[in-house]
Coordinates of N, CA, C and O in Angstrom, one line a residue:
M1 N 88.7 127.4 76.0 CA 90.3 126.4 75.7 C 89.4 125.8 76.9 O 89.5 126.3 78.1
S2 N 90.0 124.6 77.2 CA 89.8 123.6 78.2 C 90.6 123.6 79.7 O 92.0 124.3 79.5
W3 N 90.2 124.0 80.6 CA 91.4 123.5 81.8 C 92.4 122.4 81.5 O 93.8 122.8 82.4
L4 N 91.9 121.2 81.0 CA 92.8 120.5 81.1 C 94.6 120.5 79.7 O 95.4 121.1 79.9
D5 N 93.7 121.8 78.8 CA 94.6 122.1 77.9 C 95.7 123.1 78.4 O 96.8 123.5 78.0
E6 N 95.2 124.0 79.3 CA 96.0 125.0 80.6 C 97.4 123.7 81.0 O 97.9 124.5 81.8
V7 N 97.3 122.7 81.2 CA 98.2 121.6 82.0 C 100.0 121.1 81.4 O 99.4 121.0 80.2
R8 N 100.6 121.8 81.4 CA 101.8 121.6 80.6 C 102.1 120.1 80.6 O 103.2 119.9 81.7
F9 N 102.1 119.0 79.9 CA 102.3 117.6 80.4 C 103.6 117.5 80.0 O 103.8 118.0 78.6
D10 N 104.7 116.7 80.3 CA 105.8 116.3 79.2 C 105.8 115.6 78.0 O 103.9 115.0 77.6
D11 N 106.8 115.3 77.6 CA 106.9 115.2 76.0 C 105.7 113.3 76.6 O 105.7 112.6 74.9
N12 N 105.7 112.3 77.0 CA 105.4 111.5 77.9 C 104.1 112.0 77.6 O 103.1 110.2 77.9
G13 N 102.9 112.9 78.2 CA 101.6 113.2 78.5 C 102.1 112.7 79.5 O 100.5 112.9 80.2
L14 N 102.8 112.5 80.4 CA 102.6 113.1 82.3 C 103.0 113.9 82.3 O 103.6 114.9 81.7
I15 N 102.6 114.4 83.7 CA 103.2 115.2 85.2 C 103.0 114.8 86.0 O 102.2 113.8 86.4
P16 N 104.5 115.3 87.2 CA 104.4 114.3 88.4 C 103.5 115.4 89.5 O 103.0 116.1 88.8
A17 N 102.9 114.0 89.9 CA 101.6 115.0 91.2 C 102.2 114.6 92.2 O 102.0 112.8 92.6
I18 N 101.9 115.1 93.2 CA 102.2 115.7 94.6 C 100.9 115.2 95.4 O 100.4 115.8 95.5
A19 N 101.6 113.9 96.5 CA 100.4 114.6 97.1 C 100.7 114.7 98.8 O 101.5 114.4 99.5
Q20 N 99.5 115.8 99.0 CA 100.4 116.2 100.2 C 99.0 115.9 101.5 O 97.4 116.0 101.7
D21 N 99.2 115.3 102.5 CA 97.7 114.6 103.2 C 97.1 116.4 103.7 O 98.1 117.6 104.2
V22 N 96.0 116.9 103.6 CA 94.8 117.4 104.4 C 95.3 118.3 105.8 O 94.7 119.2 105.8
S23 N 95.2 116.9 106.3 CA 95.4 117.2 107.9 C 96.3 118.0 108.3 O 96.8 119.1 109.5
S24 N 98.0 117.1 107.9 CA 98.9 117.2 108.7 C 100.0 118.4 107.9 O 101.1 118.7 108.2
G25 N 99.4 118.1 106.3 CA 100.6 119.3 105.3 C 101.3 118.1 105.0 O 102.3 118.5 104.5
R26 N 101.7 116.9 105.5 CA 102.8 115.8 105.1 C 102.5 115.5 104.3 O 101.8 114.9 103.4
I27 N 103.9 115.2 103.6 CA 104.2 115.5 101.8 C 104.1 113.3 102.0 O 104.8 112.9 102.5
L28 N 102.8 113.0 101.1 CA 102.7 111.2 101.4 C 103.4 110.6 100.1 O 103.9 109.8 100.8
M29 N 103.3 111.2 99.1 CA 103.8 110.4 98.2 C 103.8 111.8 96.9 O 103.4 112.4 96.3
V30 N 105.0 110.9 95.6 CA 104.9 111.3 94.5 C 104.3 110.9 93.4 O 104.6 109.3 93.3
A31 N 103.2 111.1 92.7 CA 103.5 109.9 91.4 C 103.1 110.6 90.2 O 103.6 111.8 89.8
W32 N 102.4 110.0 89.1 CA 101.9 110.5 87.6 C 101.1 110.9 87.2 O 100.0 109.6 87.7
M33 N 101.0 111.7 86.8 CA 99.9 112.0 86.2 C 99.5 111.8 84.3 O 100.1 112.6 84.2
N34 N 98.8 111.3 83.2 CA 98.5 112.5 81.9 C 97.4 112.2 82.4 O 96.2 112.1 83.3
R35 N 97.0 112.7 81.0 CA 95.5 113.5 80.8 C 93.9 112.7 82.0 O 93.4 113.6 82.5
T36 N 93.9 111.8 81.1 CA 93.1 111.1 81.7 C 92.5 110.9 83.3 O 91.9 110.7 83.1
A37 N 94.3 110.6 84.1 CA 94.3 110.4 85.4 C 94.0 111.5 86.1 O 93.1 111.8 86.5
L38 N 94.3 112.9 85.4 CA 94.2 114.1 86.0 C 92.3 114.0 86.2 O 91.4 114.5 86.9
E39 N 91.9 114.4 84.5 CA 90.3 114.1 84.5 C 89.5 113.1 85.1 O 88.5 113.8 85.7
K40 N 89.7 112.0 85.4 CA 89.0 111.1 86.3 C 88.7 111.5 87.8 O 88.4 111.2 88.6
T41 N 90.6 111.8 88.1 CA 90.5 112.8 89.7 C 90.1 114.0 89.9 O 88.9 113.7 91.0
V42 N 89.5 114.8 88.5 CA 88.4 116.0 89.2 C 86.9 115.0 89.0 O 86.0 115.7 90.6
Q43 N 86.5 114.5 88.0 CA 85.0 113.8 87.9 C 85.1 112.7 89.2 O 83.7 112.8 89.8
E44 N 86.1 111.9 89.8 CA 85.3 110.9 91.1 C 86.0 111.3 92.6 O 85.1 110.7 93.1
G45 N 86.7 112.2 92.3 CA 87.4 113.1 93.5 C 88.0 112.0 94.6 O 88.4 112.4 95.7
V46 N 88.2 110.9 93.7 CA 88.8 110.2 94.5 C 90.4 110.0 93.8 O 90.6 110.1 92.4
A47 N 91.9 110.4 94.0 CA 92.9 110.2 93.0 C 93.5 108.8 92.0 O 93.5 107.5 92.7
V48 N 93.4 109.3 91.0 CA 93.9 108.3 90.3 C 95.1 109.0 89.4 O 95.6 109.9 88.9
Y49 N 96.1 107.7 89.0 CA 97.2 108.0 88.6 C 97.3 107.4 87.5 O 97.0 106.2 87.2
W50 N 98.4 107.1 86.8 CA 99.4 106.3 86.1 C 100.1 106.1 86.0 O 101.4 106.5 86.6
S51 N 100.9 104.4 86.3 CA 101.3 103.5 87.0 C 102.5 103.6 84.9 O 102.0 103.2 84.1
R52 N 103.6 104.2 84.9 CA 104.6 104.2 84.3 C 104.9 102.4 84.0 O 105.0 101.9 82.3
S53 N 105.6 102.0 85.3 CA 106.1 100.2 85.2 C 104.7 99.4 84.5 O 104.8 99.0 83.9
R54 N 103.4 100.0 84.3 CA 102.4 99.1 83.9 C 101.9 99.5 83.2 O 100.6 99.0 81.8
Q55 N 102.4 101.0 83.0 CA 101.6 101.5 81.3 C 99.9 101.2 81.4 O 99.3 101.5 80.1
A56 N 99.7 101.9 83.0 CA 97.7 101.8 82.9 C 97.5 103.0 84.0 O 98.2 103.1 84.9
L57 N 96.4 103.0 84.2 CA 95.5 104.4 85.6 C 95.7 103.0 86.0 O 95.7 102.2 85.7
W58 N 96.0 103.8 87.1 CA 95.2 102.7 88.6 C 94.9 104.5 89.5 O 94.9 105.0 90.3
H59 N 94.3 103.2 90.3 CA 93.1 104.3 90.7 C 94.2 103.8 92.7 O 94.0 102.7 92.9
K60 N 94.2 104.9 93.1 CA 95.1 104.7 94.1 C 94.5 104.2 95.2 O 93.0 104.1 95.7
G61 N 95.0 102.5 95.9 CA 94.5 101.7 97.6 C 93.4 100.9 96.2 O 92.6 99.6 96.9
E62 N 93.4 100.6 94.8 CA 92.7 99.6 93.9 C 92.8 98.4 94.8 O 92.0 97.0 94.8
S63 N 93.9 97.6 95.2 CA 94.3 96.9 95.8 C 94.9 96.7 97.0 O 94.1 95.7 98.1
S64 N 94.7 97.8 98.1 CA 95.9 97.6 99.8 C 94.1 98.5 100.0 O 94.0 98.3 101.1
G65 N 93.6 98.8 98.9 CA 92.0 99.7 100.1 C 92.4 100.6 100.2 O 91.5 101.5 101.4
H66 N 93.5 101.7 100.8 CA 94.1 103.0 100.8 C 94.1 104.0 99.9 O 94.8 104.2 99.4
T67 N 92.7 104.4 99.6 CA 92.5 105.4 99.2 C 92.5 106.8 99.5 O 92.4 107.2 100.6
Q68 N 93.0 107.7 98.5 CA 93.0 108.6 98.8 C 92.4 110.2 97.9 O 91.1 110.5 96.6
R69 N 91.3 110.6 99.3 CA 90.0 111.7 99.2 C 90.6 113.0 98.8 O 91.8 113.6 99.5
V70 N 90.4 113.8 97.3 CA 90.9 114.6 97.2 C 90.1 115.9 97.5 O 88.8 115.9 97.3
H71 N 90.7 116.7 98.4 CA 89.7 117.7 99.2 C 90.1 119.2 98.3 O 89.4 119.8 97.5
D72 N 91.6 118.9 97.8 CA 92.0 120.0 96.8 C 93.0 119.9 95.4 O 93.8 119.0 95.7
I73 N 92.6 120.3 94.5 CA 93.6 120.4 93.3 C 94.3 121.6 93.0 O 93.8 122.5 92.9
R74 N 95.9 121.3 92.6 CA 96.6 123.1 92.9 C 97.6 122.1 92.0 O 98.3 121.7 91.4
L75 N 97.6 123.9 90.1 CA 98.9 123.6 89.9 C 100.2 124.5 89.8 O 98.9 125.9 90.1
D76 N 101.2 124.3 89.8 CA 102.1 125.3 89.8 C 102.1 126.3 89.2 O 101.7 126.2 87.9
C77 N 103.4 127.4 89.5 CA 102.7 128.1 88.6 C 103.6 128.4 86.8 O 103.2 129.0 86.1
D78 N 104.5 127.4 86.4 CA 105.4 126.7 85.5 C 104.0 125.9 84.4 O 103.9 125.6 83.4
A79 N 102.9 125.4 85.4 CA 101.7 124.2 85.0 C 102.5 123.2 85.1 O 101.6 122.7 83.7
D80 N 103.2 122.5 85.5 CA 104.2 121.4 85.1 C 104.0 120.6 86.5 O 104.9 119.6 86.2
V81 N 103.6 121.2 87.2 CA 103.8 119.5 88.3 C 102.3 120.2 89.2 O 100.8 121.8 89.7
I82 N 100.8 118.8 89.9 CA 100.2 119.0 89.9 C 100.1 118.9 91.6 O 101.5 117.7 91.9
L83 N 99.5 119.7 92.1 CA 99.6 119.4 93.9 C 98.0 118.6 94.0 O 97.3 119.4 94.1
L84 N 98.7 117.9 94.9 CA 96.5 117.1 95.4 C 96.3 117.4 97.0 O 97.5 116.8 97.4
T85 N 95.8 117.9 97.4 CA 95.7 117.6 99.5 C 94.0 116.3 99.4 O 93.5 116.7 98.3
V86 N 94.9 115.5 100.2 CA 93.8 114.8 100.0 C 93.8 114.2 101.1 O 94.5 114.7 102.6
E87 N 92.8 113.0 102.0 CA 92.2 113.1 103.4 C 92.9 111.6 102.7 O 92.8 110.6 102.2
Q88 N 93.7 110.4 103.3 CA 94.8 109.1 103.0 C 93.6 108.1 103.8 O 93.4 108.1 105.1
I89 N 93.4 107.4 103.2 CA 91.9 106.6 103.5 C 93.2 105.2 104.2 O 93.5 105.1 104.2
G90 N 93.0 104.9 105.4 CA 93.9 103.8 105.8 C 95.3 104.3 106.8 O 95.8 103.3 107.0
Q91 N 95.3 105.9 106.8 CA 96.5 106.4 106.8 C 98.1 105.6 106.2 O 98.9 105.4 106.5
I92 N 97.9 104.8 105.3 CA 99.2 104.0 104.6 C 98.7 104.6 103.2 O 98.2 104.3 102.4
A93 N 100.1 105.5 102.9 CA 100.0 106.4 101.5 C 101.1 105.2 100.2 O 101.0 104.8 99.1
C94 N 102.1 104.5 101.6 CA 102.9 103.9 100.8 C 103.3 102.4 100.8 O 102.3 101.8 101.3
H95 N 103.6 102.2 99.7 CA 102.8 100.2 99.6 C 104.3 99.9 100.0 O 104.2 98.5 100.6
T96 N 105.0 100.7 100.9 CA 105.3 99.2 102.4 C 104.5 99.2 103.5 O 105.9 99.0 104.4
G97 N 103.9 99.7 103.7 CA 102.7 100.0 104.8 C 103.4 101.0 105.7 O 102.6 100.7 107.0
R98 N 103.8 102.0 105.6 CA 104.2 103.2 106.0 C 103.3 104.7 105.1 O 102.9 104.2 104.6
E99 N 103.1 105.2 106.7 CA 101.9 106.5 106.1 C 102.7 107.2 104.9 O 102.0 107.8 104.1
S100 N 104.1 107.3 105.1 CA 103.9 108.6 103.5 C 106.3 107.8 103.4 O 106.5 107.4 103.7
C101 N 105.6 108.4 102.1 CA 107.0 107.2 101.4 C 108.2 107.5 101.3 O 109.5 107.0 100.8
F102 N 108.0 109.0 101.6 CA 109.1 109.2 102.1 C 109.7 109.3 103.5 O 109.4 110.6 104.8
Y103 N 110.0 108.6 104.1 CA 110.3 107.9 105.2 C 111.8 107.2 105.7 O 112.2 106.9 107.0
Q104 N 113.0 108.1 104.2 CA 114.2 107.9 105.3 C 114.5 109.6 105.4 O 114.6 110.0 104.4
Q105 N 115.3 109.6 106.1 CA 116.2 110.3 106.3 C 117.6 110.2 106.4 O 118.2 109.5 106.6
L106 N 118.4 111.5 105.7 CA 119.5 111.6 105.1 C 120.8 112.0 107.0 O 119.5 113.2 106.9
V107 N 121.3 111.1 107.1 CA 121.1 111.8 108.2 C 123.3 111.2 108.5 O 123.3 110.2 108.0
A108 N 123.5 112.4 109.5 CA 125.0 111.9 109.6 C 125.9 110.2 109.8 O 125.4 110.6 111.1
T109 N 126.6 109.8 109.5 CA 127.3 109.2 110.3 C 128.9 109.5 110.4 O 129.8 110.1 109.5
A110 N 129.7 109.3 110.7 CA 131.2 108.7 111.7 C 131.7 108.4 110.3 O 132.3 109.1 109.6
Q111 N 130.7 107.4 109.6 CA 131.9 107.5 108.2 C 131.1 108.8 106.6 O 131.7 108.4 105.8
G112 N 130.5 109.4 107.0 CA 129.7 109.9 105.4 C 128.2 110.6 106.3 O 127.9 111.1 107.2
H113 N 127.6 110.1 105.1 CA 125.9 110.4 105.5 C 125.4 108.8 105.2 O 126.2 108.3 104.2
E114 N 124.1 108.4 105.6 CA 123.5 107.1 104.8 C 122.0 107.6 105.2 O 121.6 108.7 106.2
W115 N 121.2 106.9 104.3 CA 120.2 107.1 104.8 C 119.0 106.1 105.3 O 119.6 104.9 105.6
K116 N 118.3 106.9 106.7 CA 117.9 105.9 107.7 C 116.0 106.0 108.0 O 115.8 107.0 106.8
A117 N 115.7 104.8 108.2 CA 114.2 104.6 108.1 C 114.1 105.2 109.2 O 114.4 104.8 110.7
V118 N 112.8 106.2 109.0 CA 112.9 107.3 110.5 C 111.0 107.3 110.7 O 111.2 107.6 111.9
D119 N 110.6 106.2 109.2 CA 109.4 106.6 110.0 C 108.5 104.5 109.7 O 109.2 103.8 109.3
P120 N 107.9 104.3 111.3 CA 107.3 103.6 111.3 C 106.6 102.1 110.4 O 105.6 103.2 109.3
V121 N 106.4 101.2 110.1 CA 105.4 100.8 108.7 C 104.7 100.1 110.2 O 104.6 99.1 111.2
L122 N 103.4 101.1 109.0 CA 102.1 100.1 110.1 C 101.3 99.4 109.9 O 100.8 98.6 110.5
K123 N 101.8 98.7 108.6 CA 101.2 97.7 108.1 C 101.7 96.8 107.1 O 102.7 97.1 106.1
D124 N 102.3 95.5 107.7 CA 102.9 94.6 106.9 C 102.4 94.5 105.2 O 101.5 94.1 105.5
P125 N 103.3 94.8 104.6 CA 102.6 95.0 103.4 C 102.1 93.3 102.3 O 100.9 93.7 101.9
K126 N 102.5 92.5 103.2 CA 102.5 91.0 102.7 C 100.6 91.1 103.6 O 100.2 89.9 102.3
E127 N 100.2 91.8 104.5 CA 98.8 92.2 105.1 C 98.2 92.5 103.9 O 96.6 92.4 103.7
I128 N 98.8 93.8 102.9 CA 98.3 94.6 102.3 C 97.6 94.5 100.7 O 96.9 94.5 99.8
Y129 N 98.9 93.7 100.6 CA 98.9 93.4 98.8 C 98.9 91.7 98.6 O 99.7 91.0 99.5
R130 N 97.7 91.3 98.4 CA 97.5 90.2 98.4 C 98.2 89.2 96.9 O 97.0 89.8 96.3

């Protein structure tokens, strides 16, 4: 049996993949992989994901230049989530120009709760995606 056969892809042939910064431990993003994306990630040593909206493979950073060099790949106990430990090239993982896609924090307000952007934009997305 191949190592790929041990991965439990969902009914659409996908598995969620968490990208974590190798230095800080911060979660940068969550994306999807299919069998080919996972195989290419292993072969190339850079993160390759599956775009559900475009229905196509995409190399992280192919248009922005903000690639992810993979240091480690782990599979969770249920074999249905991938964890990539990566070096984020250019310090920007999010399409909004931030370090992480997890830049919104739930904060208490007088009216209840609201989401607040707590991380700065490092680069204007208009400069990243032309």
